[in-house]
PDB file of N, CA and C in Angstrom:
ATOM      1  N   MET G   1      69.560 138.164 144.686  1.00 86.00           N
ATOM      2  CA  MET G   1      69.849 139.202 145.761  1.00 86.00           C
ATOM      3  C   MET G   1      71.010 138.908 146.399  1.00 86.00           C
ATOM      4  N   ASN G   2      71.866 140.002 146.616  1.00 90.00           N
ATOM      5  CA  ASN G   2      73.014 139.785 147.319  1.00 90.00           C
ATOM      6  C   ASN G   2      72.886 140.295 148.839  1.00 90.00           C
ATOM      7  N   HIS G   3      73.878 139.625 149.529  1.00 92.00           N
ATOM      8  CA  HIS G   3      73.954 139.885 150.970  1.00 92.00           C
ATOM      9  C   HIS G   3      74.948 140.992 151.130  1.00 92.00           C
ATOM     10  N   TYR G   4      74.373 141.992 151.884  1.00 94.00           N
ATOM     11  CA  TYR G   4      75.298 143.254 152.231  1.00 94.00           C
ATOM     12  C   TYR G   4      75.264 143.422 153.777  1.00 94.00           C
ATOM     13  N   GLU G   5      76.224 144.206 154.262  1.00 94.00           N
ATOM     14  CA  GLU G   5      76.273 144.731 155.380  1.00 94.00           C
ATOM     15  C   GLU G   5      76.979 146.209 155.295  1.00 94.00           C
ATOM     16  N   THR G   6      76.184 147.116 156.243  1.00 96.00           N
ATOM     17  CA  THR G   6      76.853 148.432 156.263  1.00 96.00           C
ATOM     18  C   THR G   6      77.062 148.886 157.562  1.00 96.00           C
ATOM     19  N   VAL G   7      77.945 149.579 158.018  1.00 96.00           N
ATOM     20  CA  VAL G   7      78.181 150.002 159.303  1.00 96.00           C
ATOM     21  C   VAL G   7      78.437 151.671 158.961  1.00 96.00           C
ATOM     22  N   PHE G   8      77.546 152.402 159.839  1.00 97.00           N
ATOM     23  CA  PHE G   8      77.619 153.772 159.653  1.00 97.00           C
ATOM     24  C   PHE G   8      78.073 154.520 160.917  1.00 97.00           C
ATOM     25  N   ILE G   9      78.502 155.540 161.118  1.00 97.00           N
ATOM     26  CA  ILE G   9      78.892 156.467 162.342  1.00 97.00           C
ATOM     27  C   ILE G   9      78.194 157.672 162.077  1.00 97.00           C
ATOM     28  N   LEU G  10      77.312 158.005 163.178  1.00 96.00           N
ATOM     29  CA  LEU G  10      76.555 159.271 163.061  1.00 96.00           C
ATOM     30  C   LEU G  10      77.127 160.371 164.154  1.00 96.00           C
ATOM     31  N   ASN G  11      77.074 161.570 163.873  1.00 95.00           N
ATOM     32  CA  ASN G  11      77.683 162.500 164.625  1.00 95.00           C
ATOM     33  C   ASN G  11      77.162 162.375 165.984  1.00 95.00           C
ATOM     34  N   PRO G  12      78.190 162.604 167.118  1.00 95.00           N
ATOM     35  CA  PRO G  12      77.650 162.425 168.440  1.00 95.00           C
ATOM     36  C   PRO G  12      76.914 163.564 168.951  1.00 95.00           C
ATOM     37  N   VAL G  13      76.664 164.793 168.381  1.00 94.00           N
ATOM     38  CA  VAL G  13      75.955 165.871 169.074  1.00 94.00           C
ATOM     39  C   VAL G  13      74.488 165.692 168.781  1.00 94.00           C
ATOM     40  N   LEU G  14      74.128 164.596 168.014  1.00 94.00           N
ATOM     41  CA  LEU G  14      72.780 164.512 167.705  1.00 94.00           C
ATOM     42  C   LEU G  14      72.048 164.010 169.052  1.00 94.00           C
ATOM     43  N   SER G  15      70.789 164.162 169.085  1.00 93.00           N
ATOM     44  CA  SER G  15      70.071 163.591 170.355  1.00 93.00           C
ATOM     45  C   SER G  15      69.664 162.302 170.079  1.00 93.00           C
ATOM     46  N   ASP G  16      68.954 161.548 170.971  1.00 93.00           N
ATOM     47  CA  ASP G  16      68.848 160.306 170.879  1.00 93.00           C
ATOM     48  C   ASP G  16      67.623 160.138 169.677  1.00 93.00           C
ATOM     49  N   VAL G  17      66.623 161.089 169.993  1.00 95.00           N
ATOM     50  CA  VAL G  17      65.444 161.136 168.880  1.00 95.00           C
ATOM     51  C   VAL G  17      65.979 161.413 167.343  1.00 95.00           C
ATOM     52  N   GLN G  18      66.921 162.152 167.253  1.00 95.00           N
ATOM     53  CA  GLN G  18      67.661 162.461 165.910  1.00 95.00           C
ATOM     54  C   GLN G  18      68.360 161.306 165.242  1.00 95.00           C
ATOM     55  N   VAL G  19      68.946 160.552 166.408  1.00 95.00           N
ATOM     56  CA  VAL G  19      69.748 159.275 165.850  1.00 95.00           C
ATOM     57  C   VAL G  19      68.550 158.335 165.395  1.00 95.00           C
ATOM     58  N   LYS G  20      67.673 158.053 166.130  1.00 95.00           N
ATOM     59  CA  LYS G  20      66.351 157.138 165.822  1.00 95.00           C
ATOM     60  C   LYS G  20      65.797 157.417 164.388  1.00 95.00           C
ATOM     61  N   GLU G  21      65.623 158.876 164.164  1.00 95.00           N
ATOM     62  CA  GLU G  21      65.016 159.156 163.048  1.00 95.00           C
ATOM     63  C   GLU G  21      65.897 158.976 161.777  1.00 95.00           C
ATOM     64  N   THR G  22      67.250 159.304 162.034  1.00 95.00           N
ATOM     65  CA  THR G  22      68.283 159.201 160.986  1.00 95.00           C
ATOM     66  C   THR G  22      68.295 157.691 160.612  1.00 95.00           C
ATOM     67  N   VAL G  23      68.396 156.756 161.701  1.00 95.00           N
ATOM     68  CA  VAL G  23      68.567 155.224 161.238  1.00 95.00           C
ATOM     69  C   VAL G  23      67.068 154.743 160.538  1.00 95.00           C
ATOM     70  N   LYS G  24      65.922 155.308 161.233  1.00 96.00           N
ATOM     71  CA  LYS G  24      64.831 154.721 160.571  1.00 96.00           C
ATOM     72  C   LYS G  24      64.546 155.492 158.992  1.00 96.00           C
ATOM     73  N   LYS G  25      65.300 156.481 158.716  1.00 95.00           N
ATOM     74  CA  LYS G  25      65.113 157.009 157.381  1.00 95.00           C
ATOM     75  C   LYS G  25      66.011 156.073 156.522  1.00 95.00           C
ATOM     76  N   PHE G  26      67.176 155.638 157.003  1.00 95.00           N
ATOM     77  CA  PHE G  26      68.086 154.776 156.069  1.00 95.00           C
ATOM     78  C   PHE G  26      67.335 153.431 155.793  1.00 95.00           C
ATOM     79  N   GLU G  27      66.830 153.004 157.074  1.00 95.00           N
ATOM     80  CA  GLU G  27      66.170 151.761 156.926  1.00 95.00           C
ATOM     81  C   GLU G  27      64.874 151.741 155.986  1.00 95.00           C
ATOM     82  N   ASP G  28      63.905 152.850 156.026  1.00 95.00           N
ATOM     83  CA  ASP G  28      62.943 152.993 155.050  1.00 95.00           C
ATOM     84  C   ASP G  28      63.383 153.097 153.782  1.00 95.00           C
ATOM     85  N   TYR G  29      64.583 153.820 153.328  1.00 95.00           N
ATOM     86  CA  TYR G  29      65.008 153.970 151.968  1.00 95.00           C
ATOM     87  C   TYR G  29      65.392 152.509 151.454  1.00 95.00           C
ATOM     88  N   LEU G  30      65.997 151.748 152.427  1.00 94.00           N
ATOM     89  CA  LEU G  30      66.267 150.292 152.023  1.00 94.00           C
ATOM     90  C   LEU G  30      64.869 149.591 151.599  1.00 94.00           C
ATOM     91  N   VAL G  31      64.089 149.553 152.260  1.00 94.00           N
ATOM     92  CA  VAL G  31      62.912 148.883 152.138  1.00 94.00           C
ATOM     93  C   VAL G  31      61.975 149.504 150.892  1.00 94.00           C
ATOM     94  N   SER G  32      62.165 150.726 150.733  1.00 95.00           N
ATOM     95  CA  SER G  32      61.473 151.532 149.536  1.00 95.00           C
ATOM     96  C   SER G  32      62.444 151.076 148.307  1.00 95.00           C
ATOM     97  N   LYS G  33      63.417 150.727 148.332  1.00 93.00           N
ATOM     98  CA  LYS G  33      64.180 150.095 147.030  1.00 93.00           C
ATOM     99  C   LYS G  33      63.965 148.823 146.806  1.00 93.00           C
ATOM    100  N   GLY G  34      63.094 147.918 147.893  1.00 92.00           N
ATOM    101  CA  GLY G  34      62.927 146.583 147.559  1.00 92.00           C
ATOM    102  C   GLY G  34      63.947 145.620 148.287  1.00 92.00           C
ATOM    103  N   ALA G  35      64.906 146.246 149.223  1.00 92.00           N
ATOM    104  CA  ALA G  35      65.687 145.493 149.962  1.00 92.00           C
ATOM    105  C   ALA G  35      65.105 144.842 151.081  1.00 92.00           C
ATOM    106  N   GLU G  36      65.430 143.891 151.705  1.00 93.00           N
ATOM    107  CA  GLU G  36      65.114 143.044 152.837  1.00 93.00           C
ATOM    108  C   GLU G  36      66.078 143.350 153.869  1.00 93.00           C
ATOM    109  N   VAL G  37      65.816 144.096 154.986  1.00 93.00           N
ATOM    110  CA  VAL G  37      66.674 144.271 156.181  1.00 93.00           C
ATOM    111  C   VAL G  37      66.575 143.132 157.031  1.00 93.00           C
ATOM    112  N   VAL G  38      67.647 142.268 157.003  1.00 91.00           N
ATOM    113  CA  VAL G  38      67.753 140.959 157.646  1.00 91.00           C
ATOM    114  C   VAL G  38      67.964 141.448 159.270  1.00 91.00           C
ATOM    115  N   TYR G  39      68.838 142.416 159.391  1.00 92.00           N
ATOM    116  CA  TYR G  39      69.293 142.449 160.793  1.00 92.00           C
ATOM    117  C   TYR G  39      69.927 143.956 161.063  1.00 92.00           C
ATOM    118  N   LYS G  40      69.472 144.493 162.141  1.00 93.00           N
ATOM    119  CA  LYS G  40      70.218 145.784 162.385  1.00 93.00           C
ATOM    120  C   LYS G  40      70.519 145.731 163.862  1.00 93.00           C
ATOM    121  N   GLU G  41      71.470 146.601 164.266  1.00 92.00           N
ATOM    122  CA  GLU G  41      72.172 146.517 165.553  1.00 92.00           C
ATOM    123  C   GLU G  41      72.639 148.057 165.856  1.00 92.00           C
ATOM    124  N   ASP G  42      72.303 148.472 166.986  1.00 93.00           N
ATOM    125  CA  ASP G  42      72.732 149.691 167.698  1.00 93.00           C
ATOM    126  C   ASP G  42      73.947 149.621 168.508  1.00 93.00           C
ATOM    127  N   TRP G  43      75.175 149.899 168.157  1.00 92.00           N
ATOM    128  CA  TRP G  43      76.494 149.627 168.848  1.00 92.00           C
ATOM    129  C   TRP G  43      76.745 150.800 169.934  1.00 92.00           C
ATOM    130  N   GLY G  44      75.984 151.880 169.688  1.00 93.00           N
ATOM    131  CA  GLY G  44      75.893 152.910 170.680  1.00 93.00           C
ATOM    132  C   GLY G  44      77.118 153.895 170.604  1.00 93.00           C
ATOM    133  N   LEU G  45      77.314 154.786 171.340  1.00 95.00           N
ATOM    134  CA  LEU G  45      78.260 155.727 171.363  1.00 95.00           C
ATOM    135  C   LEU G  45      79.848 155.246 171.634  1.00 95.00           C
ATOM    136  N   LYS G  46      80.718 155.314 170.805  1.00 96.00           N
ATOM    137  CA  LYS G  46      81.972 154.653 170.810  1.00 96.00           C
ATOM    138  C   LYS G  46      83.085 155.691 170.510  1.00 96.00           C
ATOM    139  N   LYS G  47      84.069 155.565 171.140  1.00 96.00           N
ATOM    140  CA  LYS G  47      85.249 156.425 170.931  1.00 96.00           C
ATOM    141  C   LYS G  47      85.839 156.110 169.533  1.00 96.00           C
ATOM    142  N   LEU G  48      86.157 157.014 168.939  1.00 95.00           N
ATOM    143  CA  LEU G  48      86.767 156.746 167.416  1.00 95.00           C
ATOM    144  C   LEU G  48      88.395 156.576 167.541  1.00 95.00           C
ATOM    145  N   ALA G  49      89.038 155.693 166.651  1.00 93.00           N
ATOM    146  CA  ALA G  49      90.388 155.655 166.839  1.00 93.00           C
ATOM    147  C   ALA G  49      91.302 156.890 166.320  1.00 93.00           C
ATOM    148  N   TYR G  50      90.629 157.726 165.524  1.00 94.00           N
ATOM    149  CA  TYR G  50      91.151 159.049 165.011  1.00 94.00           C
ATOM    150  C   TYR G  50      89.973 160.190 165.070  1.00 94.00           C
ATOM    151  N   THR G  51      90.298 161.343 165.163  1.00 95.00           N
ATOM    152  CA  THR G  51      89.069 162.184 165.267  1.00 95.00           C
ATOM    153  C   THR G  51      88.754 162.406 163.554  1.00 95.00           C
ATOM    154  N   ILE G  52      87.458 162.518 163.458  1.00 93.00           N
ATOM    155  CA  ILE G  52      86.623 162.857 162.137  1.00 93.00           C
ATOM    156  C   ILE G  52      85.903 164.037 162.329  1.00 93.00           C
ATOM    157  N   GLN G  53      86.150 164.921 161.576  1.00 91.00           N
ATOM    158  CA  GLN G  53      85.420 166.301 161.839  1.00 91.00           C
ATOM    159  C   GLN G  53      85.511 166.890 162.988  1.00 91.00           C
ATOM    160  N   ASN G  54      86.482 166.795 163.661  1.00 94.00           N
ATOM    161  CA  ASN G  54      87.035 167.254 165.085  1.00 94.00           C
ATOM    162  C   ASN G  54      85.996 166.625 165.978  1.00 94.00           C
ATOM    163  N   LYS G  55      85.739 165.382 165.883  1.00 95.00           N
ATOM    164  CA  LYS G  55      84.878 164.624 166.680  1.00 95.00           C
ATOM    165  C   LYS G  55      85.778 163.388 167.304  1.00 95.00           C
ATOM    166  N   LYS G  56      85.608 163.168 168.359  1.00 96.00           N
ATOM    167  CA  LYS G  56      86.261 162.116 169.042  1.00 96.00           C
ATOM    168  C   LYS G  56      85.432 160.803 169.372  1.00 96.00           C
ATOM    169  N   SER G  57      84.300 160.714 169.069  1.00 96.00           N
ATOM    170  CA  SER G  57      83.195 159.760 169.257  1.00 96.00           C
ATOM    171  C   SER G  57      82.062 159.717 168.278  1.00 96.00           C
ATOM    172  N   GLY G  58      81.391 158.790 168.150  1.00 96.00           N
ATOM    173  CA  GLY G  58      80.377 158.587 167.340  1.00 96.00           C
ATOM    174  C   GLY G  58      79.294 157.633 167.471  1.00 96.00           C
ATOM    175  N   PHE G  59      78.086 157.749 167.054  1.00 96.00           N
ATOM    176  CA  PHE G  59      77.054 156.426 167.182  1.00 96.00           C
ATOM    177  C   PHE G  59      77.088 155.712 166.064  1.00 96.00           C
ATOM    178  N   TYR G  60      77.441 154.337 166.377  1.00 97.00           N
ATOM    179  CA  TYR G  60      77.704 153.113 165.432  1.00 97.00           C
ATOM    180  C   TYR G  60      76.538 152.474 165.383  1.00 97.00           C
ATOM    181  N   HIS G  61      76.240 152.088 164.037  1.00 96.00           N
ATOM    182  CA  HIS G  61      75.021 151.278 163.664  1.00 96.00           C
ATOM    183  C   HIS G  61      75.340 150.432 162.576  1.00 96.00           C
ATOM    184  N   LEU G  62      74.781 149.284 162.660  1.00 95.00           N
ATOM    185  CA  LEU G  62      74.940 148.110 161.624  1.00 95.00           C
ATOM    186  C   LEU G  62      73.677 147.725 160.991  1.00 95.00           C
ATOM    187  N   PHE G  63      73.633 147.646 159.548  1.00 94.00           N
ATOM    188  CA  PHE G  63      72.459 147.207 158.920  1.00 94.00           C
ATOM    189  C   PHE G  63      73.083 146.094 158.085  1.00 94.00           C
ATOM    190  N   GLU G  64      72.260 144.702 158.239  1.00 93.00           N
ATOM    191  CA  GLU G  64      72.655 143.700 157.363  1.00 93.00           C
ATOM    192  C   GLU G  64      71.333 143.585 156.407  1.00 93.00           C
ATOM    193  N   PHE G  65      71.529 143.517 155.017  1.00 94.00           N
ATOM    194  CA  PHE G  65      70.238 143.382 154.198  1.00 94.00           C
ATOM    195  C   PHE G  65      70.811 142.698 153.001  1.00 94.00           C
ATOM    196  N   LYS G  66      69.427 142.273 152.270  1.00 93.00           N
ATOM    197  CA  LYS G  66      69.598 141.647 151.121  1.00 93.00           C
ATOM    198  C   LYS G  66      69.013 142.579 149.809  1.00 93.00           C
ATOM    199  N   ALA G  67      69.835 142.674 149.006  1.00 93.00           N
ATOM    200  CA  ALA G  67      69.224 143.561 147.739  1.00 93.00           C
ATOM    201  C   ALA G  67      69.872 143.377 146.650  1.00 93.00           C
ATOM    202  N   ASP G  68      69.418 143.876 145.446  1.00 92.00           N
ATOM    203  CA  ASP G  68      70.251 143.877 144.040  1.00 92.00           C
ATOM    204  C   ASP G  68      71.390 144.783 144.144  1.00 92.00           C
ATOM    205  N   GLY G  69      72.305 144.540 143.569  1.00 89.00           N
ATOM    206  CA  GLY G  69      73.603 145.323 143.580  1.00 89.00           C
ATOM    207  C   GLY G  69      73.328 146.942 143.042  1.00 89.00           C
ATOM    208  N   SER G  70      72.185 147.036 142.385  1.00 93.00           N
ATOM    209  CA  SER G  70      71.795 148.328 141.754  1.00 93.00           C
ATOM    210  C   SER G  70      71.362 149.161 143.139  1.00 93.00           C
ATOM    211  N   VAL G  71      71.158 148.930 144.366  1.00 92.00           N
ATOM    212  CA  VAL G  71      70.597 149.549 145.354  1.00 92.00           C
ATOM    213  C   VAL G  71      71.804 150.356 146.190  1.00 92.00           C
ATOM    214  N   VAL G  72      72.856 149.491 146.143  1.00 93.00           N
ATOM    215  CA  VAL G  72      74.089 149.951 147.195  1.00 93.00           C
ATOM    216  C   VAL G  72      74.419 151.490 146.545  1.00 93.00           C
ATOM    217  N   ALA G  73      74.744 151.690 145.314  1.00 94.00           N
ATOM    218  CA  ALA G  73      75.414 153.265 145.140  1.00 94.00           C
ATOM    219  C   ALA G  73      74.321 154.251 145.604  1.00 94.00           C
ATOM    220  N   PRO G  74      73.107 154.129 145.059  1.00 95.00           N
ATOM    221  CA  PRO G  74      72.293 155.195 145.523  1.00 95.00           C
ATOM    222  C   PRO G  74      72.064 155.191 147.167  1.00 95.00           C
ATOM    223  N   PHE G  75      72.257 154.015 147.727  1.00 95.00           N
ATOM    224  CA  PHE G  75      72.108 154.186 149.298  1.00 95.00           C
ATOM    225  C   PHE G  75      73.209 154.733 149.749  1.00 95.00           C
ATOM    226  N   GLU G  76      74.540 154.507 149.228  1.00 95.00           N
ATOM    227  CA  GLU G  76      75.653 155.291 149.561  1.00 95.00           C
ATOM    228  C   GLU G  76      75.552 156.699 149.367  1.00 95.00           C
ATOM    229  N   LEU G  77      74.863 157.139 148.516  1.00 95.00           N
ATOM    230  CA  LEU G  77      74.665 158.508 147.878  1.00 95.00           C
ATOM    231  C   LEU G  77      73.870 159.245 149.029  1.00 95.00           C
ATOM    232  N   GLU G  78      72.841 158.665 149.534  1.00 94.00           N
ATOM    233  CA  GLU G  78      71.985 159.013 150.600  1.00 94.00           C
ATOM    234  C   GLU G  78      72.963 159.260 151.845  1.00 94.00           C
ATOM    235  N   PHE G  79      73.993 158.516 152.094  1.00 95.00           N
ATOM    236  CA  PHE G  79      74.984 158.651 153.259  1.00 95.00           C
ATOM    237  C   PHE G  79      75.647 159.885 152.932  1.00 95.00           C
ATOM    238  N   ARG G  80      76.263 160.071 151.843  1.00 95.00           N
ATOM    239  CA  ARG G  80      76.952 161.162 151.609  1.00 95.00           C
ATOM    240  C   ARG G  80      76.103 162.625 151.613  1.00 95.00           C
ATOM    241  N   ARG G  81      74.992 162.343 151.415  1.00 95.00           N
ATOM    242  CA  ARG G  81      74.086 163.830 151.369  1.00 95.00           C
ATOM    243  C   ARG G  81      73.616 164.301 152.673  1.00 95.00           C
ATOM    244  N   ASP G  82      73.695 163.353 153.739  1.00 93.00           N
ATOM    245  CA  ASP G  82      73.279 163.589 155.008  1.00 93.00           C
ATOM    246  C   ASP G  82      74.628 163.885 155.880  1.00 93.00           C
ATOM    247  N   ASP G  83      74.358 165.052 156.392  1.00 93.00           N
ATOM    248  CA  ASP G  83      75.336 165.862 157.211  1.00 93.00           C
ATOM    249  C   ASP G  83      75.706 165.055 158.534  1.00 93.00           C
ATOM    250  N   SER G  84      74.610 164.345 159.040  1.00 94.00           N
ATOM    251  CA  SER G  84      74.868 163.746 160.329  1.00 94.00           C
ATOM    252  C   SER G  84      75.736 162.430 160.331  1.00 94.00           C
ATOM    253  N   VAL G  85      75.874 161.961 159.120  1.00 96.00           N
ATOM    254  CA  VAL G  85      76.720 160.698 158.869  1.00 96.00           C
ATOM    255  C   VAL G  85      78.208 160.879 158.570  1.00 96.00           C
ATOM    256  N   MET G  86      78.928 160.576 159.617  1.00 96.00           N
ATOM    257  CA  MET G  86      80.491 161.013 159.387  1.00 96.00           C
ATOM    258  C   MET G  86      81.133 159.961 158.544  1.00 96.00           C
ATOM    259  N   ARG G  87      80.918 158.731 158.609  1.00 96.00           N
ATOM    260  CA  ARG G  87      81.740 157.763 157.884  1.00 96.00           C
ATOM    261  C   ARG G  87      80.531 156.576 157.588  1.00 96.00           C
ATOM    262  N   TYR G  88      80.835 155.977 156.532  1.00 97.00           N
ATOM    263  CA  TYR G  88      79.787 154.718 156.315  1.00 97.00           C
ATOM    264  C   TYR G  88      80.832 153.690 155.449  1.00 97.00           C
ATOM    265  N   LEU G  89      80.508 152.439 155.544  1.00 96.00           N
ATOM    266  CA  LEU G  89      81.282 151.369 154.871  1.00 96.00           C
ATOM    267  C   LEU G  89      80.167 150.174 154.479  1.00 96.00           C
ATOM    268  N   THR G  90      80.091 149.730 153.342  1.00 95.00           N
ATOM    269  CA  THR G  90      79.087 148.929 152.878  1.00 95.00           C
ATOM    270  C   THR G  90      79.993 147.717 152.185  1.00 95.00           C
ATOM    271  N   VAL G  91      79.883 146.542 152.661  1.00 95.00           N
ATOM    272  CA  VAL G  91      80.468 145.319 152.039  1.00 95.00           C
ATOM    273  C   VAL G  91      79.498 144.179 151.527  1.00 95.00           C
ATOM    274  N   LYS G  92      80.102 143.515 150.596  1.00 94.00           N
ATOM    275  CA  LYS G  92      79.136 142.401 150.020  1.00 94.00           C
ATOM    276  C   LYS G  92      79.698 141.251 150.867  1.00 94.00           C
ATOM    277  N   LEU G  93      78.878 140.423 151.450  1.00 90.00           N
ATOM    278  CA  LEU G  93      79.214 139.248 152.342  1.00 90.00           C
ATOM    279  C   LEU G  93      79.044 138.117 151.411  1.00 90.00           C
ATOM    280  N   ASP G  94      80.281 137.247 151.391  1.00 89.00           N
ATOM    281  CA  ASP G  94      80.297 135.973 150.830  1.00 89.00           C
ATOM    282  C   ASP G  94      79.593 135.000 151.799  1.00 89.00           C
ATOM    283  N   LYS G  95      79.791 133.648 151.465  1.00 87.00           N
ATOM    284  CA  LYS G  95      79.089 132.617 152.308  1.00 87.00           C
ATOM    285  C   LYS G  95      79.892 132.624 153.742  1.00 87.00           C
ATOM    286  N   HIS G  96      81.118 132.759 153.658  1.00 86.00           N
ATOM    287  CA  HIS G  96      81.923 132.463 155.032  1.00 86.00           C
ATOM    288  C   HIS G  96      81.700 133.894 155.993  1.00 86.00           C
ATOM    289  N   ALA G  97      81.484 135.208 155.177  1.00 86.00           N
ATOM    290  CA  ALA G  97      81.272 136.299 156.140  1.00 86.00           C
ATOM    291  C   ALA G  97      79.716 136.094 156.515  1.00 86.00           C
ATOM    292  N   ALA G  98      78.837 135.612 155.675  1.00 84.00           N
ATOM    293  CA  ALA G  98      77.489 135.628 156.194  1.00 84.00           C
ATOM    294  C   ALA G  98      77.305 134.601 157.337  1.00 84.00           C
ATOM    295  N   ALA G  99      78.108 133.373 157.252  1.00 86.00           N
ATOM    296  CA  ALA G  99      78.013 132.547 158.399  1.00 86.00           C
ATOM    297  C   ALA G  99      78.514 133.137 159.660  1.00 86.00           C
ATOM    298  N   TRP G 100      79.606 133.935 159.434  1.00 87.00           N
ATOM    299  CA  TRP G 100      80.171 134.705 160.593  1.00 87.00           C
ATOM    300  C   TRP G 100      79.220 135.630 161.228  1.00 87.00           C
ATOM    301  N   ALA G 101      78.540 136.413 160.466  1.00 86.00           N
ATOM    302  CA  ALA G 101      77.485 137.228 160.780  1.00 86.00           C
ATOM    303  C   ALA G 101      76.299 136.476 161.752  1.00 86.00           C
ATOM    304  N   GLU G 102      75.937 135.316 161.228  1.00 85.00           N
ATOM    305  CA  GLU G 102      74.902 134.577 161.875  1.00 85.00           C
ATOM    306  C   GLU G 102      75.554 134.254 163.270  1.00 85.00           C
ATOM    307  N   LYS G 103      76.697 133.732 163.430  1.00 87.00           N
ATOM    308  CA  LYS G 103      77.427 133.312 164.689  1.00 87.00           C
ATOM    309  C   LYS G 103      77.398 134.817 165.723  1.00 87.00           C
ATOM    310  N   ARG G 104      77.710 135.959 164.996  1.00 85.00           N
ATOM    311  CA  ARG G 104      77.748 137.108 165.691  1.00 85.00           C
ATOM    312  C   ARG G 104      76.289 137.511 166.263  1.00 85.00           C
ATOM    313  N   LYS G 105      75.203 137.284 165.565  1.00 85.00           N
ATOM    314  CA  LYS G 105      73.896 137.536 165.790  1.00 85.00           C
ATOM    315  C   LYS G 105      73.531 136.589 167.195  1.00 85.00           C
ATOM    316  N   GLU G 106      73.947 135.339 166.915  1.00 86.00           N
ATOM    317  CA  GLU G 106      73.570 134.488 168.076  1.00 86.00           C
ATOM    318  C   GLU G 106      74.303 134.739 169.486  1.00 86.00           C
ATOM    319  N   ARG G 107      75.561 135.476 169.240  1.00 86.00           N
ATOM    320  CA  ARG G 107      76.270 135.700 170.355  1.00 86.00           C
ATOM    321  C   ARG G 107      75.641 136.953 171.149  1.00 86.00           C
ATOM    322  N   VAL G 108      75.200 137.819 170.076  1.00 82.00           N
ATOM    323  CA  VAL G 108      74.441 139.175 170.889  1.00 82.00           C
ATOM    324  C   VAL G 108      73.304 138.672 171.468  1.00 82.00           C
ATOM    325  N   LYS G 109      72.356 137.682 170.928  1.00 82.00           N
ATOM    326  CA  LYS G 109      71.229 137.168 171.569  1.00 82.00           C
ATOM    327  C   LYS G 109      71.505 136.611 172.843  1.00 82.00           C
ATOM    328  N   ALA G 110      72.469 135.767 172.949  1.00 86.00           N
ATOM    329  CA  ALA G 110      72.828 135.227 174.188  1.00 86.00           C
ATOM    330  C   ALA G 110      73.278 136.155 175.211  1.00 86.00           C
ATOM    331  N   LEU G 111      73.981 137.165 174.831  1.00 83.00           N
ATOM    332  CA  LEU G 111      74.384 138.193 175.747  1.00 83.00           C
ATOM    333  C   LEU G 111      73.078 139.040 176.512  1.00 83.00           C
ATOM    334  N   LYS G 112      72.133 139.263 175.608  1.00 77.00           N
ATOM    335  CA  LYS G 112      70.961 139.886 175.921  1.00 77.00           C
ATOM    336  C   LYS G 112      70.006 139.147 176.945  1.00 77.00           C
ATOM    337  N   LYS G 113      70.232 137.959 176.983  1.00 74.00           N
ATOM    338  CA  LYS G 113      69.389 136.874 177.916  1.00 74.00           C
ATOM    339  C   LYS G 113      69.880 137.179 179.258  1.00 74.00           C
TER     340      LYS G 113
END
C-alpha cells in the first residue's frame, strides 16, 4: 500500500451542506475501493492565486490516504466528472514527505488546543 495525499478545490458557490456532501462522497469512494483514509483536513475558503473558471476563491480540502496504485486513476476520474471540483492534485508521499505530513498534523493539533 502506497501513501498518497490529495488536495482539491471546490467551487465557492456551494453551500456548506453541499461541500460536506461532496467531501463525504470522495471519502466514501476511497473507502469503497479499499483505501484507508489516514487524515483529512478542511482548509476552508481561500483566495486563489489566479482565477479558475472566473472564480477568485475556493474551498480547499486535504485527504491523506493509503491505497494501492490502481485506486488513484479512477479516484482522479471521479474528480474530473464532478462539476463542483475546480482543481485537484494527488501526490505519492515518500518517507520524507510522510514524516513532514506527520509534523504538520501535530502542529495542527497543537493549534486547535
